[in-house]
């Protein structure tokens, strides 16, 4: 009898991928499925990125790169991020990885292990909990609250820190709620964390370009007093519509890089070199299409929030960022898990039920509005008809 490592067996499924497979299977049977489950832009990456990657595939380089990533790309990331947030960043603090996820997975490996506690948002991106758990650490959820516009209360988060806390994961703009934590609340948290020198911070800033109505995005790089224990997670997936390319970066305190490099050499040696060349073109090229993506998302967000609030029993806050709406569906009388299943099977609209993002997601649904306006309009029409029937 094979014995599976319980830390691996305990990993839960990421519902967005299960729903995507089910939606694709239904579509293959000829059903008119609209998938608002998975969170990925429906745009094509800008052409200059495709051309750079194409050239790299044809002409090389073809070999391994440094585990940390191509030096030219690391320097470019340092300039791109440092310039955006007006903070000093150098290429030797940057680590290129195959996808945004890898950075928090590594942070959990480095700070987790038996006896450690890792704080993460609930509702939040499900792999945070599982990355913490699979390291052997205890994942400890902190609440994200609808009444705080899907932000957190810094005092409440700080009150969950114990002598065993090693890492806190923060995500703003957030998946699944679209919430953006205010500058005041982030600053309160940062000031509080200054009193806990044993706690590292992982700030997942993968949606930093998707903010609307002039909302103020605050990078955790803005707190120099925490810089020697702050890790920034970002990447190309959401910003440049490159989810399938698997390309992300972390900005790490220099004293942690040796551990990250060890994990990379054990795990994957380096990130695909042609992908890195595409990533270099992305962050050194024109950004006007990225701004166009953002404007389209904002328009779709407005349309989706209006449409959701027009469904009896549904109420939806206006999310400040990312490309998700997180409507409260308690007024419909449905449990969110049942409603998600029925909407997919009967109305062919794929959404994600709220509990898959944690206990506090109960009574909510996540809808990704990174889809065409026509699909969004049709999905809203079907949802309204189904729920009000
Ligand atoms: C909050 C958050 N962080 C990280 C990721 C992972 O990004 P990537 O696809 O680059 O691994 C996602 C993807 O959905 C996300 O929502």
Coordinates of N, CA and C in Angstrom, one line a residue, residues 12 44 56 61 120 125 146 165 186 188 211 260 287 294 299 312 325 343 356 365 372:
X12 N -6.0 21.1 -0.6 CA -7.4 21.1 -1.2 C -7.3 21.6 -2.6
X44 N -5.3 39.5 -25.7 CA -4.0 38.9 -26.2 C -2.9 39.8 -25.6
X56 N 13.1 34.8 -29.6 CA 14.0 34.1 -28.7 C 13.9 32.6 -28.9
X61 N 18.7 33.0 -26.7 CA 19.4 31.9 -26.1 C 18.5 30.7 -25.8
X120 N -3.0 34.4 6.9 CA -3.4 34.6 5.5 C -4.9 35.1 5.5
X125 N -7.1 34.0 -1.6 CA -6.6 33.1 -2.7 C -6.3 31.7 -2.1
X146 N -16.7 42.3 4.5 CA -17.6 43.1 3.5 C -17.8 44.5 3.9
X165 N 4.1 33.0 15.1 CA 3.9 33.6 13.7 C 5.2 33.9 13.0
X186 N -3.4 50.0 5.7 CA -2.1 49.3 5.4 C -1.0 50.0 6.3
X188 N -1.4 51.4 9.2 CA -1.6 50.9 10.5 C -1.0 49.5 10.7
X211 N -6.5 48.8 -10.8 CA -7.2 49.6 -9.8 C -8.0 50.7 -10.5
X260 N 16.1 31.1 -1.5 CA 15.2 31.0 -2.7 C 15.9 30.3 -3.8
X287 N 3.4 50.9 -22.6 CA 2.4 50.3 -21.6 C 1.0 50.8 -21.9
X294 N -6.9 48.1 -18.5 CA -7.5 48.6 -17.2 C -8.8 49.3 -17.4
X299 N -14.9 49.5 -17.1 CA -16.2 49.6 -17.7 C -17.0 48.3 -17.4
X312 N -32.8 40.1 -7.8 CA -33.4 40.1 -6.5 C -32.6 39.2 -5.5
X325 N -15.9 40.5 -9.0 CA -17.0 41.0 -8.2 C -17.3 39.9 -7.2
X343 N -26.2 26.9 -11.4 CA -26.0 27.9 -12.5 C -25.1 27.3 -13.6
X356 N -15.1 28.4 -1.2 CA -13.9 27.8 -1.6 C -12.7 28.8 -1.4
X365 N -20.4 34.8 -3.9 CA -20.0 34.1 -5.1 C -18.8 35.0 -5.7
X372 N -15.7 39.2 -22.3 CA -16.2 40.2 -23.2 C -17.5 40.8 -22.6

